[in-house]
PDB file of C-alpha atoms in Angstrom:
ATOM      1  CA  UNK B   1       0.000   0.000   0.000  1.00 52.00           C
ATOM      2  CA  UNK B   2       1.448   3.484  -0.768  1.00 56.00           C
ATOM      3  CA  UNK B   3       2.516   6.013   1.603  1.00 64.00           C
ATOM      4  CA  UNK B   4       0.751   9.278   2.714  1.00 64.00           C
ATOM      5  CA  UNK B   5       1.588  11.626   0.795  1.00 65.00           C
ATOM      6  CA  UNK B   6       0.163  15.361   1.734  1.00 67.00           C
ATOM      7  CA  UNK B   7       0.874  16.906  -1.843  1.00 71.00           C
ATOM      8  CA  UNK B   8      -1.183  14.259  -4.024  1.00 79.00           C
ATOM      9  CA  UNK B   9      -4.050  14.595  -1.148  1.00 83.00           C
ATOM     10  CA  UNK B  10      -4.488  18.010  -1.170  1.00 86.00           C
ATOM     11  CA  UNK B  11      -6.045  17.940  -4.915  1.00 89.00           C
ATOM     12  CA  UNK B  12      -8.185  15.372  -4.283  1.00 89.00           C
ATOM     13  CA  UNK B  13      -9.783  16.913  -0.710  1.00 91.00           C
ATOM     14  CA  UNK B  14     -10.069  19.825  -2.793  1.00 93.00           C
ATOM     15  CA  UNK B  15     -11.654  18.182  -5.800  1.00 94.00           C
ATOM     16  CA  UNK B  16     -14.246  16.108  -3.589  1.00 94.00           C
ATOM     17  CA  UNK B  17     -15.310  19.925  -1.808  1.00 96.00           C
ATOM     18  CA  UNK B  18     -15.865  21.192  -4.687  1.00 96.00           C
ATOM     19  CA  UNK B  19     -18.132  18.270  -5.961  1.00 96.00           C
ATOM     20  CA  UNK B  20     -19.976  18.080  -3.071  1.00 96.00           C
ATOM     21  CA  UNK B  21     -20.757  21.803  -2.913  1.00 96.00           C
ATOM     22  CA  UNK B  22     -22.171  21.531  -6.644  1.00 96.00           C
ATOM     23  CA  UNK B  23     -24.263  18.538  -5.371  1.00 96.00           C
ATOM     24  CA  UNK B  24     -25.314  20.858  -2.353  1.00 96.00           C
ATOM     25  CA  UNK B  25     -26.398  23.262  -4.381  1.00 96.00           C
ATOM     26  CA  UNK B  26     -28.650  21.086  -6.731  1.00 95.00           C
ATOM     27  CA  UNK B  27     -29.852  19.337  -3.131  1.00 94.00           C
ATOM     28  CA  UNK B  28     -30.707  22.801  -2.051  1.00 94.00           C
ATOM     29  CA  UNK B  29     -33.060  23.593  -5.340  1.00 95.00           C
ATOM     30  CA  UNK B  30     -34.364  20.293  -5.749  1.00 95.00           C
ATOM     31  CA  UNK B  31     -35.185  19.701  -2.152  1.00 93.00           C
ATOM     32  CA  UNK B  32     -34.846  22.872   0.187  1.00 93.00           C
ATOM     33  CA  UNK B  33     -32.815  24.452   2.495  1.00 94.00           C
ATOM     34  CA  UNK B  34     -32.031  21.805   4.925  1.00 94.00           C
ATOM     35  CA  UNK B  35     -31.093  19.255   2.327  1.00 93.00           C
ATOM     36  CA  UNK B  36     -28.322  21.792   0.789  1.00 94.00           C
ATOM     37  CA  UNK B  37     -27.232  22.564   4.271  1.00 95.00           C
ATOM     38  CA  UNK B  38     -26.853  19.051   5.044  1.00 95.00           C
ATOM     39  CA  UNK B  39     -24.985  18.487   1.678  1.00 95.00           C
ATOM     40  CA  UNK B  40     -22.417  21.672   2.365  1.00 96.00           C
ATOM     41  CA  UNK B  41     -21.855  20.373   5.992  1.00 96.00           C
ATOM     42  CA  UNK B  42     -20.468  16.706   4.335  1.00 95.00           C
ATOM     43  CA  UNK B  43     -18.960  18.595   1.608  1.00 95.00           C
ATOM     44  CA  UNK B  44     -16.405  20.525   3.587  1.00 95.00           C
ATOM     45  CA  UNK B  45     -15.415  17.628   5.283  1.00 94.00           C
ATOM     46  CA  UNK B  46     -12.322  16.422   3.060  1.00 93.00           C
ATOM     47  CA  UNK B  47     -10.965  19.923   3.160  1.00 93.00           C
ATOM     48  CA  UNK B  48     -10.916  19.990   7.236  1.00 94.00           C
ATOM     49  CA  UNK B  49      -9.685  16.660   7.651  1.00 92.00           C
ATOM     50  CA  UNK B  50      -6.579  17.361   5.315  1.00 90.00           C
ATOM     51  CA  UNK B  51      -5.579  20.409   6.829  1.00 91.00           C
ATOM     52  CA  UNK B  52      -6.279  19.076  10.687  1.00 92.00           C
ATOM     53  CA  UNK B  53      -4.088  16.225   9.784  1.00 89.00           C
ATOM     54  CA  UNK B  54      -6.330  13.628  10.485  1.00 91.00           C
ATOM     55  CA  UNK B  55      -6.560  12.583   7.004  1.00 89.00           C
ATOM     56  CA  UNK B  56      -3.277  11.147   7.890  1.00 87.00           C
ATOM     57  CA  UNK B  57      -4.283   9.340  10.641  1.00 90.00           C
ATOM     58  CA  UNK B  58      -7.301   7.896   9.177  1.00 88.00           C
ATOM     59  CA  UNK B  59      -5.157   7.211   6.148  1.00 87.00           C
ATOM     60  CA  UNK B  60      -2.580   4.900   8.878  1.00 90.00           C
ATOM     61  CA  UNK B  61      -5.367   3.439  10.290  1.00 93.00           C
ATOM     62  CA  UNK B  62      -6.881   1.827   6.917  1.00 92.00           C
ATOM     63  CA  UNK B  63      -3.509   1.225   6.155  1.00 92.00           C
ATOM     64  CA  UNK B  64      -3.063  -0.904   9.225  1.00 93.00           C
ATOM     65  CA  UNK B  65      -5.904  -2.577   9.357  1.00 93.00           C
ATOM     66  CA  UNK B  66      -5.915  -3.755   5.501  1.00 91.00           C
ATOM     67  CA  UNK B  67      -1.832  -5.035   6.602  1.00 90.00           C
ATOM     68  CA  UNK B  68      -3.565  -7.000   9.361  1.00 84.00           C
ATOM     69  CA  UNK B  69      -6.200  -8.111   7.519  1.00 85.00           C
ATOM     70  CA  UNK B  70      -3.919  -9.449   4.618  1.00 85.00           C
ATOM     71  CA  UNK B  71      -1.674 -10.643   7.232  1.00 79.00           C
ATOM     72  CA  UNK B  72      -4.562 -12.754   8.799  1.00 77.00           C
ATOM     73  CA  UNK B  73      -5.163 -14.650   5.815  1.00 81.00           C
ATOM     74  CA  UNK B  74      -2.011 -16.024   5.054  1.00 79.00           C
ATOM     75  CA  UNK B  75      -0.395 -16.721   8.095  1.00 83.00           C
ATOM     76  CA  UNK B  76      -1.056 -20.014  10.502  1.00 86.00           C
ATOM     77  CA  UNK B  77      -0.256 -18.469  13.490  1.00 87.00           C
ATOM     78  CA  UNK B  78      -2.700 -15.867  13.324  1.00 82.00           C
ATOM     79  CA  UNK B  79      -5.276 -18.598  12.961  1.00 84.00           C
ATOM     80  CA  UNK B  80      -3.840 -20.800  15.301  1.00 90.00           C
ATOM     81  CA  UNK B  81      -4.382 -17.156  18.032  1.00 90.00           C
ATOM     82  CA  UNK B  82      -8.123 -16.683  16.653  1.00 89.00           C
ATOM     83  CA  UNK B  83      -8.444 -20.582  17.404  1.00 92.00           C
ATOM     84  CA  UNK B  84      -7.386 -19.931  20.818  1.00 94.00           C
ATOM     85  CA  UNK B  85      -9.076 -16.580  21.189  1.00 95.00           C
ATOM     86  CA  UNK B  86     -12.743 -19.061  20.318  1.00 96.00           C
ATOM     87  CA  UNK B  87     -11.831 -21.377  22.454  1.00 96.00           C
ATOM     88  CA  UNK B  88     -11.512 -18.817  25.555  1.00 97.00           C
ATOM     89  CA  UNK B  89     -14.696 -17.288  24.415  1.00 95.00           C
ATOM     90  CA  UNK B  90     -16.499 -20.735  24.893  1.00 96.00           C
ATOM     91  CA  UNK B  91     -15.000 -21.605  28.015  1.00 95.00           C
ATOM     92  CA  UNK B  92     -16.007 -18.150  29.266  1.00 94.00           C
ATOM     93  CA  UNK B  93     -19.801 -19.461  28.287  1.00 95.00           C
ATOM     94  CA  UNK B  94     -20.016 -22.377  29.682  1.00 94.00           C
ATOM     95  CA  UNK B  95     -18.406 -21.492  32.836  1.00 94.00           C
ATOM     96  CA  UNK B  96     -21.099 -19.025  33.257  1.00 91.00           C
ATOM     97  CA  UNK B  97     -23.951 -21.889  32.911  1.00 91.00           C
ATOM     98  CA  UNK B  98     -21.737 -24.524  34.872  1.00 90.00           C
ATOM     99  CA  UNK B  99     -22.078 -21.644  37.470  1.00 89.00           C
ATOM    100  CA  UNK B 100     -25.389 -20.015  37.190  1.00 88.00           C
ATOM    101  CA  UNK B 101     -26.476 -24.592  37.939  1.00 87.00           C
ATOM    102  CA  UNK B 102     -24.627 -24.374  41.039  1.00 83.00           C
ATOM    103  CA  UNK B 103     -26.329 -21.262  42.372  1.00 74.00           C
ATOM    104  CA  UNK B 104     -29.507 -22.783  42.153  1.00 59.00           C
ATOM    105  CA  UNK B 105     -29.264 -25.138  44.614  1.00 53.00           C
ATOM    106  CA  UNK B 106     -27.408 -23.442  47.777  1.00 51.00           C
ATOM    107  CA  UNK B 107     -29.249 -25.697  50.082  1.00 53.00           C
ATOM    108  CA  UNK B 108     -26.794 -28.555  49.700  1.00 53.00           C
ATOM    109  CA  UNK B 109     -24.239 -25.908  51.451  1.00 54.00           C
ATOM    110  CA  UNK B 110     -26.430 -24.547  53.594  1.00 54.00           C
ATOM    111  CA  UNK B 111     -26.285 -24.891  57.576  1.00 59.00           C
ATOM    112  CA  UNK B 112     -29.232 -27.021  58.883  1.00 55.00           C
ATOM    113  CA  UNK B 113     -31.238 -25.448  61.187  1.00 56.00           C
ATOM    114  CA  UNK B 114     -31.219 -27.015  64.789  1.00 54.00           C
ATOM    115  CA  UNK B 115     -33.858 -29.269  66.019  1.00 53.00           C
ATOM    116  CA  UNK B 116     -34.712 -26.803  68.936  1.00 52.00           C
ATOM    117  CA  UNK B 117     -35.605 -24.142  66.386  1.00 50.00           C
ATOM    118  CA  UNK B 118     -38.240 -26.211  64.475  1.00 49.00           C
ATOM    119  CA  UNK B 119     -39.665 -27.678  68.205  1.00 49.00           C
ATOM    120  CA  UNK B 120     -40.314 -24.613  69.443  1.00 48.00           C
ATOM    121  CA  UNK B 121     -42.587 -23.568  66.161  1.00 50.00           C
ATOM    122  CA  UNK B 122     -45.104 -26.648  67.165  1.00 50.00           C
ATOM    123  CA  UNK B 123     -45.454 -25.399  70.617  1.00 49.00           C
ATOM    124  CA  UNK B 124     -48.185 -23.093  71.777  1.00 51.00           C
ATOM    125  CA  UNK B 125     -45.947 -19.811  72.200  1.00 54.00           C
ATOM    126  CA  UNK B 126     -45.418 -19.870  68.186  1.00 56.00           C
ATOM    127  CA  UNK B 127     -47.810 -18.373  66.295  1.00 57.00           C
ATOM    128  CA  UNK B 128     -51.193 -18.583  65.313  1.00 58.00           C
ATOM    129  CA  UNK B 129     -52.450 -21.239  62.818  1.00 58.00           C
ATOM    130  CA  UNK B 130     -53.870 -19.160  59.687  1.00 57.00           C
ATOM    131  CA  UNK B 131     -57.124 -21.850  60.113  1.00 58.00           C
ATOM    132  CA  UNK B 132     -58.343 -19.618  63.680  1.00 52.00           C
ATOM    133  CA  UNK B 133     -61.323 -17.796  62.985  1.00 55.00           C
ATOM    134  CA  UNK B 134     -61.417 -13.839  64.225  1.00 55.00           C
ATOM    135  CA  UNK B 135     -63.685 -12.948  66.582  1.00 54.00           C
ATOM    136  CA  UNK B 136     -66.763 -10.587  66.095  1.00 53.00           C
ATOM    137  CA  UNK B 137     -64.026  -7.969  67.189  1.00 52.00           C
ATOM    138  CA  UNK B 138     -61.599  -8.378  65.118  1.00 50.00           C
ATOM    139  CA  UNK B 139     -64.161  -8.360  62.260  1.00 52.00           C
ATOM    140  CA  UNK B 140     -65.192  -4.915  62.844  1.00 55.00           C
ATOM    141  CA  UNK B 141     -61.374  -3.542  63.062  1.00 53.00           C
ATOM    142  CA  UNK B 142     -59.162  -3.788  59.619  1.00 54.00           C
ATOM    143  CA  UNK B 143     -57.513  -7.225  60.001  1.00 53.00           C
ATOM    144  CA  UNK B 144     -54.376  -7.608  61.467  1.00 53.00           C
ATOM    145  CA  UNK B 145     -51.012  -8.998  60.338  1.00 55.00           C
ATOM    146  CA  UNK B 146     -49.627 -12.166  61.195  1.00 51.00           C
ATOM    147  CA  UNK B 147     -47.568 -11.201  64.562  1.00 52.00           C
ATOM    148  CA  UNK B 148     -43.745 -11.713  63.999  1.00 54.00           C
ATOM    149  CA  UNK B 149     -42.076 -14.370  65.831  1.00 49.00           C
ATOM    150  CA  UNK B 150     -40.633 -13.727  69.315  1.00 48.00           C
ATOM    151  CA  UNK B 151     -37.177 -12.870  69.616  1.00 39.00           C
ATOM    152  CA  UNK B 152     -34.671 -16.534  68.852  1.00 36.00           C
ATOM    153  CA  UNK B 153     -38.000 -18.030  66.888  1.00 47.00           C
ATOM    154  CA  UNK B 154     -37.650 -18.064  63.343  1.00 53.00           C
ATOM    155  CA  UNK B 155     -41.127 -18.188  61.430  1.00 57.00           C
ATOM    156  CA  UNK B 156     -41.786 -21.358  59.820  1.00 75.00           C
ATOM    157  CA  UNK B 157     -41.626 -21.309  56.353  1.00 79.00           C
ATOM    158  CA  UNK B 158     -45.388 -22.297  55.698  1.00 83.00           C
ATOM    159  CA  UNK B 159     -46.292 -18.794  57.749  1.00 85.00           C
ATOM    160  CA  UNK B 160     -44.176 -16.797  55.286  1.00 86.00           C
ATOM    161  CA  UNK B 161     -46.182 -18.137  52.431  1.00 86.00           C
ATOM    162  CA  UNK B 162     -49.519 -17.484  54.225  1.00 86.00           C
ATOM    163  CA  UNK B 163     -48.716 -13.904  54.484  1.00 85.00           C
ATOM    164  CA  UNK B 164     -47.636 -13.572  50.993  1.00 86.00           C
ATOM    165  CA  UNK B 165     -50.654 -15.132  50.074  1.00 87.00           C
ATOM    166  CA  UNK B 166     -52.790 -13.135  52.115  1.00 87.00           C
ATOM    167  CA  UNK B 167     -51.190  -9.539  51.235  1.00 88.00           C
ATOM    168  CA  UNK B 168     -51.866 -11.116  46.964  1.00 87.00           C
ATOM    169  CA  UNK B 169     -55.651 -11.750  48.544  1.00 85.00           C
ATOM    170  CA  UNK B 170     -55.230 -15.221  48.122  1.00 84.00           C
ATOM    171  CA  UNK B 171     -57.006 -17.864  50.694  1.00 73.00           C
TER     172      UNK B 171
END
């Protein structure tokens, strides 16, 4: 591929300016104002990227790209590096999935809970079973919430799915 070179490209930034601003100008009677604006604002783009030197840049960077391109195809160790780069890519995956199984069951490393925890549910100082009808008082007031547990109970997990039913209005 050639090199930059800043005399040959001046010409031709010039050249494509002055095309688009003809083109502008038919855009501008065929279609409006807006249209030729639009066509004067891409037009003076070759012109400003010559002279703010970023022609030159964009001209290395197409240049490097096409030499890494062209080197890609012919050489075995670039493929052998995409092969590898795959290869990480899918190991990436399915170590995501292997661990996305594992977190669904975290009861296998879970502490169980002591026995003296779940006894002290089944005794009468737990609370109330959801099957207790209200009284004629508690009728007439808004109903109440299930009470919390007292302090070193945890609520059983059947209550917790009462109350979530009840708060969806679900019997």
């Amino acid at each position: 591929m050639p090199d930059f070179n800043d005399l040959s490209l001046l010409p031709f930034c010039v050249g494509l300016t002055l095309l688009g601003l003809i083109g502008s100008w038919a855009a501008w009677r065929r279609r409006g104002l807006a249209s030729g604006v639009r066509g004067v604002a891409w037009s003076l783009l070759p012109v400003s990227l010559y002279m703010t030197g970023l022609l030159e840049l964009l001209w290395d960077v197409v240049k490097s790209v096409t030499s890494w391109v062209a080197h890609l195809i012919f050489s075995p160790t670039v493929w052998a590096g995409v092969a590898l780069f795959g290869v990480s890519v899918v190991l990436y995956v399915v170590s995501g999935v292997a661990k996305a199984r594992r977190g669904d069951a975290p009861e296998k490393t879970a502490k169980p809970k002591p026995a003296t925890d779940a006894l002290g549910e089944l005794t009468a100082s737990g609370p109330p079973p959801a099957s207790v009808t209200p009284s004629k008082q508690d009728k007439q007031s808004k109903p109440a919430k299930a009470p919390k547990a007292a302090k070193g109970q945890e609520s059983s997990e059947f209550d917790e799915i009462e109350d979530i039913l009840k708060r969806h209005g679900i019997n």
